[in-house]
Coordinates of C-alpha atoms in Angstrom, one line a residue:
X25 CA 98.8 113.0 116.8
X26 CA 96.1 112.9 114.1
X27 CA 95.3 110.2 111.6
X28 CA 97.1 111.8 109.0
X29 CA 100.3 112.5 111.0
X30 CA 100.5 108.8 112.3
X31 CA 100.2 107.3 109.0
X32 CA 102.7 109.8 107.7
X33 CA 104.8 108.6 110.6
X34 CA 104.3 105.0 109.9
X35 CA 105.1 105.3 106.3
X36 CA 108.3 106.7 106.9
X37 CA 108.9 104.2 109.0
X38 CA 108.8 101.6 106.3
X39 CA 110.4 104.2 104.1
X40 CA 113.3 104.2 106.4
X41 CA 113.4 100.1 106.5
X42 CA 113.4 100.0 103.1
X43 CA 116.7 102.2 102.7
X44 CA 118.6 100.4 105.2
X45 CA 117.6 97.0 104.2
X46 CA 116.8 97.4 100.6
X47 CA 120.0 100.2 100.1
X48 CA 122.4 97.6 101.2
X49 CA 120.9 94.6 99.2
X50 CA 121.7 97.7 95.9
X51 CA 125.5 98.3 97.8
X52 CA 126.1 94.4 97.2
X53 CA 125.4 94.9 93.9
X54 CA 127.7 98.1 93.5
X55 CA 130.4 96.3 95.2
X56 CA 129.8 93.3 92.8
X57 CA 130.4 95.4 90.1
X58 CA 133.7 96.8 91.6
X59 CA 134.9 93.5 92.9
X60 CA 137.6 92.9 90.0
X61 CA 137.6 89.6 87.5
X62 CA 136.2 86.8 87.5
X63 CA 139.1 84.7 89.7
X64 CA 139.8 87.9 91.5
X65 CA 136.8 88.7 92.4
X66 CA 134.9 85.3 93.0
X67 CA 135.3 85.3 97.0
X68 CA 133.7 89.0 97.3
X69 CA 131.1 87.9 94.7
X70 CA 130.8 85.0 96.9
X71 CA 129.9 86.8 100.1
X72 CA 128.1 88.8 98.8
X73 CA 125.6 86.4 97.5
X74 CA 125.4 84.6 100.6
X75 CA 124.8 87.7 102.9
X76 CA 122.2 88.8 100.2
X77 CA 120.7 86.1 98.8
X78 CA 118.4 84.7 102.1
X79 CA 117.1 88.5 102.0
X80 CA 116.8 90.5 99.1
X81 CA 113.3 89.3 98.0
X82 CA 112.1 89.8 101.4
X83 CA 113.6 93.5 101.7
X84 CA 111.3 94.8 99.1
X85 CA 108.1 94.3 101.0
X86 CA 109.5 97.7 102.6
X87 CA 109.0 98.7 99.1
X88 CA 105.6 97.5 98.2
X89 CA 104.6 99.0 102.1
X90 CA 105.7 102.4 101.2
X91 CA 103.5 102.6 97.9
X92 CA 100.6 100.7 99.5
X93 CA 100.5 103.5 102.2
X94 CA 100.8 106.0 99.8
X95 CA 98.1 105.0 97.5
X96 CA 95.8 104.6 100.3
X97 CA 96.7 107.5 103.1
X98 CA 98.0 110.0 100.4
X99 CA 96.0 109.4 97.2
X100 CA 96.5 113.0 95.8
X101 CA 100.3 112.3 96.6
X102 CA 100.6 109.4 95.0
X103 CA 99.0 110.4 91.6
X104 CA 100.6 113.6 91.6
X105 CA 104.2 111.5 92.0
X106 CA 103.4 109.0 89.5
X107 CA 102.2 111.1 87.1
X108 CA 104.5 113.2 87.3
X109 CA 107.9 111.2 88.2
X110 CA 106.3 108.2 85.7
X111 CA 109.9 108.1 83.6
X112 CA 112.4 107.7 87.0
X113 CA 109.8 105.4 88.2
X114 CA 109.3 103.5 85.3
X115 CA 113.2 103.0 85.1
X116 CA 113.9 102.0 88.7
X117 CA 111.0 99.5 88.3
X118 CA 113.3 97.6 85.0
X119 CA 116.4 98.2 87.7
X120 CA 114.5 95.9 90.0
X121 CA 113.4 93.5 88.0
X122 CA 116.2 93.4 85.9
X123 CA 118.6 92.9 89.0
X124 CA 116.1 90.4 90.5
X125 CA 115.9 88.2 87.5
X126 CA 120.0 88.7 86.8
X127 CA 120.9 87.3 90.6
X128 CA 118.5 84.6 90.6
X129 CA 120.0 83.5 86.9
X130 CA 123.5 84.0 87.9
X131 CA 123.2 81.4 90.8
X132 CA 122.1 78.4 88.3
X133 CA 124.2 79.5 85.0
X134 CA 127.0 77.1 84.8
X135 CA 128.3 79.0 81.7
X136 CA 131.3 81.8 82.0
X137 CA 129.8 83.8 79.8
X138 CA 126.6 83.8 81.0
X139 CA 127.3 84.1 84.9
X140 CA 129.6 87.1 83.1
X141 CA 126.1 88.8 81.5
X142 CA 124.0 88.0 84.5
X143 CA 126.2 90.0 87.0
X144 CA 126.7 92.6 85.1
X145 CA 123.0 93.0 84.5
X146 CA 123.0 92.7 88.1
X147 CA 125.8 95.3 89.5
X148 CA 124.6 97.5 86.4
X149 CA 121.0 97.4 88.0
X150 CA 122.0 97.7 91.6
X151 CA 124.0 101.1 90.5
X152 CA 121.0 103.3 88.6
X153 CA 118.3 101.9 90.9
X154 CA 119.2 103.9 93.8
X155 CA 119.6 106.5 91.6
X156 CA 116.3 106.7 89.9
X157 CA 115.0 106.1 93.3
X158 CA 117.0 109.2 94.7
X159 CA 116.0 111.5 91.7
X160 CA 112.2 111.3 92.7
X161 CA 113.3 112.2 96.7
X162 CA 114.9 114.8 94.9
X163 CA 112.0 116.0 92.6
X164 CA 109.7 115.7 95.9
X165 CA 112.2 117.4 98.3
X166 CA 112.6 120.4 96.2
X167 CA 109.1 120.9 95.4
X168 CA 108.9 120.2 91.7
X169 CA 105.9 117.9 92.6
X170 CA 103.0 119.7 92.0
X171 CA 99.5 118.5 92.9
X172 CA 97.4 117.1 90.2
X173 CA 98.1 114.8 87.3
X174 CA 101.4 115.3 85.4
X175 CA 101.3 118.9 86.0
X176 CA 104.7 119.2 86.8
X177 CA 108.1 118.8 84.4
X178 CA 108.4 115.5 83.3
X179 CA 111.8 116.1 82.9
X180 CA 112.9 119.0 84.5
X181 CA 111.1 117.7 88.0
X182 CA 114.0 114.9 88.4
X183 CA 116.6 116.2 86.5
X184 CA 118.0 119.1 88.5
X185 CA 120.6 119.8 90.9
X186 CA 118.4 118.4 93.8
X187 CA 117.5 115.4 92.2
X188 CA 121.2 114.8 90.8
X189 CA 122.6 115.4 94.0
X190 CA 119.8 112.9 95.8
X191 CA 120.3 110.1 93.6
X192 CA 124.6 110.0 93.9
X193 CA 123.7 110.4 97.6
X194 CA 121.2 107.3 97.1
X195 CA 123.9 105.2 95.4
X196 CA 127.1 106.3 98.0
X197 CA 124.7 105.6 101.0
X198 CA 123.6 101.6 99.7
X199 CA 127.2 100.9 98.9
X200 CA 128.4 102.3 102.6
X201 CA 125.8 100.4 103.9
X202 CA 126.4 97.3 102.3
X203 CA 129.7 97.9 103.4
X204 CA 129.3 97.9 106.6
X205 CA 127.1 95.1 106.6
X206 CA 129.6 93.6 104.5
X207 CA 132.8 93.8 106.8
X208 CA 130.5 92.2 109.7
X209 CA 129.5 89.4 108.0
X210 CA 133.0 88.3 106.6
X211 CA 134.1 88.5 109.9
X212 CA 131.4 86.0 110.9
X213 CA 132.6 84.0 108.2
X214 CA 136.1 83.8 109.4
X215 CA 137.2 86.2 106.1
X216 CA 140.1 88.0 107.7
X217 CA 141.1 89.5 104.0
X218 CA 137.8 90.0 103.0
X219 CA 137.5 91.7 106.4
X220 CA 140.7 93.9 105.4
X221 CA 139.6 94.6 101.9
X222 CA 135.5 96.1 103.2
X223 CA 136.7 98.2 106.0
X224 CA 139.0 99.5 103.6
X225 CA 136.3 100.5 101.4
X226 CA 133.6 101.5 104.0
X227 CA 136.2 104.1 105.4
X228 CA 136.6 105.4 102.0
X229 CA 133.1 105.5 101.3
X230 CA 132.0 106.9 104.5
X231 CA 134.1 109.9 104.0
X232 CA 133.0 110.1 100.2
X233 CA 129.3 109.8 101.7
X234 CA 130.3 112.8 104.1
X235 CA 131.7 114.9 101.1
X236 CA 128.4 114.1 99.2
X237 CA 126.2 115.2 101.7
X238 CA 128.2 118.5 102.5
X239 CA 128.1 119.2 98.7
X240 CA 124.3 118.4 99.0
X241 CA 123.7 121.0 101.3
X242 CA 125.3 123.9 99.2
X243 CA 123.3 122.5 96.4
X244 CA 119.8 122.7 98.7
X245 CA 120.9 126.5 99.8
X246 CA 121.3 127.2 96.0
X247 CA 118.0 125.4 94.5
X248 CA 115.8 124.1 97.6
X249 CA 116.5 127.0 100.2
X250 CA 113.1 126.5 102.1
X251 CA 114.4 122.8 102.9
X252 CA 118.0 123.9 103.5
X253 CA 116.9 126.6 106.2
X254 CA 115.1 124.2 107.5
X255 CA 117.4 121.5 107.9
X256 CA 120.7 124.1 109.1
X257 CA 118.6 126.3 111.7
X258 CA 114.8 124.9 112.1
X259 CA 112.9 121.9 113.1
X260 CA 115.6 119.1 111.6
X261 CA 118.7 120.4 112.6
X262 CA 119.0 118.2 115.6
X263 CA 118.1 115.6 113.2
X264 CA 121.1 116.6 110.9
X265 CA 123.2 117.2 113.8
X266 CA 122.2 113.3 114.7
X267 CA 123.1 112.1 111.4
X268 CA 127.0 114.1 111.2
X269 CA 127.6 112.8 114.8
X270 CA 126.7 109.1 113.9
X271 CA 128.9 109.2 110.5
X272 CA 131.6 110.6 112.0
X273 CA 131.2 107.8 115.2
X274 CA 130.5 104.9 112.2
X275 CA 134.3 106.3 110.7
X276 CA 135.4 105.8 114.4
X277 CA 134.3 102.6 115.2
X278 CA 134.9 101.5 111.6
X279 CA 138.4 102.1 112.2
X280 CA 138.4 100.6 115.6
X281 CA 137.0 97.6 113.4
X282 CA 134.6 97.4 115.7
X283 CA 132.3 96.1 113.5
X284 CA 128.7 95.3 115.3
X285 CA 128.8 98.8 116.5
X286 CA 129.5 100.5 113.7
X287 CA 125.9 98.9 112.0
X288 CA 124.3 100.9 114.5
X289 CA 125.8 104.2 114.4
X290 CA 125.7 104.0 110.4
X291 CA 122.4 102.8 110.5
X292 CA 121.8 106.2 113.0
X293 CA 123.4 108.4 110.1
X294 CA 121.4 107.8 107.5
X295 CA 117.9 107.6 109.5
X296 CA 118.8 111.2 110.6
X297 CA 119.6 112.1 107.0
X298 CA 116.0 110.8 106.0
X299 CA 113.9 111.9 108.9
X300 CA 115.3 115.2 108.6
X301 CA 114.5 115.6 105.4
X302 CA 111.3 114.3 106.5
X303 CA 111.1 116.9 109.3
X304 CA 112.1 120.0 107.5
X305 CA 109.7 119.2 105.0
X306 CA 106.7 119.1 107.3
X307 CA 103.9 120.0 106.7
X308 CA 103.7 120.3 103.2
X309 CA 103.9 116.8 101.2
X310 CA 103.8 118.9 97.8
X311 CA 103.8 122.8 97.5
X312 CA 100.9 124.6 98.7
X313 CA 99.1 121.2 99.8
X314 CA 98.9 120.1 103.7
X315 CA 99.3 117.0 105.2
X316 CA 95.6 117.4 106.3
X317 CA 94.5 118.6 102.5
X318 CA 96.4 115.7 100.7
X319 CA 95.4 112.5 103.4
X320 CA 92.7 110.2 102.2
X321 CA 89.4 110.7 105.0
X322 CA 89.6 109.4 108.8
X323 CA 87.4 106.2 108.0
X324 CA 90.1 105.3 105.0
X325 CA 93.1 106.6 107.8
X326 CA 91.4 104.3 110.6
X327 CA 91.1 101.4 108.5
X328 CA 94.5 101.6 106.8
X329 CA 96.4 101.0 110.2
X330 CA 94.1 99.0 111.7
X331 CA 95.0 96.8 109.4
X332 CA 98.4 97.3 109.5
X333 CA 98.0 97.0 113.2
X334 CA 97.1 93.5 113.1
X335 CA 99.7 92.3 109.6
X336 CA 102.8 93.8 112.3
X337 CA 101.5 91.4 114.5
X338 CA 102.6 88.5 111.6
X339 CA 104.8 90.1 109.1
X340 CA 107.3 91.6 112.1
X341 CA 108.1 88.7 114.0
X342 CA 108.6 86.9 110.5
X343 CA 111.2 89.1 109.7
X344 CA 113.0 89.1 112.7
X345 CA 113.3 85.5 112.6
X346 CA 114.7 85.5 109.1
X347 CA 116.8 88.1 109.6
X348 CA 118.1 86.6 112.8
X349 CA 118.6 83.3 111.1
X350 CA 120.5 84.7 108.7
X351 CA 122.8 86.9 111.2
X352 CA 124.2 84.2 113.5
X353 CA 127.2 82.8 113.6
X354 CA 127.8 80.0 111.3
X355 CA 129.1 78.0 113.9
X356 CA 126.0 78.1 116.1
X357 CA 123.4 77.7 113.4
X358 CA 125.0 74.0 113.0

């Protein structure tokens, strides 16, 4: 592999941390905001603040990775996107913060009204983030990205049937991932209702994710056919055949309830989903540009992942030990 292809490679390697980590911290928020009142709902709310809570700040380093790699292996990407996608990525940003900012005030308001304001901020947030997020895949995946700055739509570029599609896909996939997550953990906690009421709602939305992403295919025949061809009958079909197989085994198992397996295979579903997009987009970042054309020199490529090189050595242990603290059972963490 060239320098350019392994940092491509690592970078969507973070990307695809950042969607199952970071998409499911968004899903608690979604299924905050479906959770019911504020007596009803207080024991979702609940667990979902303590799977979330330890984590969330920590899962946007995935985040800050993905841009940092950008800026520095894909320069001519990355000013091109943010020039271009500045208004979705300006409004995802306020999502963040503003859904930061809401969960951390929630915790301490000892007011009814406020805790009521906070998490709606919060759920509200943890909705159109993803989506924003999702329009720019969109705008990228279906080529509306051109190279240069601002050249392309700044309107038109996100807000298509692509980009529509992409972000609803964005939202359903955090919320059956947090799902998921979800059912696990309330197990763990010895939940047996809250158990009932999340598998429940992960079987519904796995099917409503299924439904999404056939719909998004006869969207990408009808406005992105280079990418759909791609993904139904080139390169990333085994990739898409990968992720159909591992939703429809995550429904399975979910049913099953068995409910460490299913993080696995739902975990598999969406990295296919991502990677093939990934795939069947290869070799062309933004039209007419190669991977080769848009990447930053070798001396900038070399140094870029030797450095990374040597922060895994820290950062990854470190976040296996948080999230493994976080993951055991209550009981044996005493």
């Amino acid at each position: 592999m060239s320098l350019p292809e392994i940092m491509l490679a690592v970078l969507w390697v973070g990307l695809t941390a950042y969607v199952l980590f970071g998409g499911a911290d968004f899903g608690g928020g979604v299924w905050d905001l479906l959770a019911g009142g504020a007596k009803t709902g207080h024991r979702q709310r609940e667990l979902i603040e303590h799977s979330i809570g330890p984590v969330w700040e920590a899962n946007h380093v995935w985040l800050i990775f993905v841009i940092v790699l950008t800026w520095t292996g894909l320069p001519s990407v990355f000013a091109a996107v943010a020039s271009t996608l500045y208004i979705p990525l300006t409004l995802a940003a306020l999502g963040i913060i503003g859904r930061g900012a809401a969960f951390a005030f929630r915790k301490v308001s000892t007011e009814l009204w406020q805790r009521r304001l906070f998490g709606a901020t919060f759920a509200f947030s943890s909705v159109v983030t993803p989506f924003f997020l999702g329009t720019v895949a969109g705008a990228i995946a279906s080529g509306r990205v051109p190279l240069g700055i601002a050249r392309g739509d700044l309107v038109g570029s996100w807000l298509n049937p692509t980009s529509v599609t992409a972000g609803a896909l964005a939202v359903g996939v955090a919320a059956y991932l947090a799902c998921v997550y979800l059912t696990r953990d309330a197990q763990r906690a010895g939940a047996a209702d809250l158990v009932a009421a999340f598998r429940r709602r992960a079987l519904v939305c796995g099917v409503a994710v299924g439904a999404l992403s056939a719909v998004g295919l006869i969207v990408l025949r009808a406005d992105t056919p280079d990418l759909y061809t791609e993904l139904t009958s080139g390169r990333a079909l085994p990739l898409l055949l990968l992720s159909v197989v591992a939703g429809l085994a995550s429904l399975a198992l979910m049913w099953w309830r068995a409910y460490v397996a299913v993080r696995l295979t739902a975990a598999l579903a969406v990295m296919g989903l991502l990677w093939g997009w990934g795939v069947g987009q290869y070799p062309a970042p933004l039209p007419g540009v190669s991977l080769d054309e848009a990447a930053a020199t070798d001396a900038v490529l070399a140094a870029s992942l030797g450095s990374l090189a040597v922060g895994a050595v820290l950062l990854l242990p470190s976040l296996w030990w948080l999230y493994a603290t976080f993951q055991r059972d209550r009981g044996k963490s005493r």
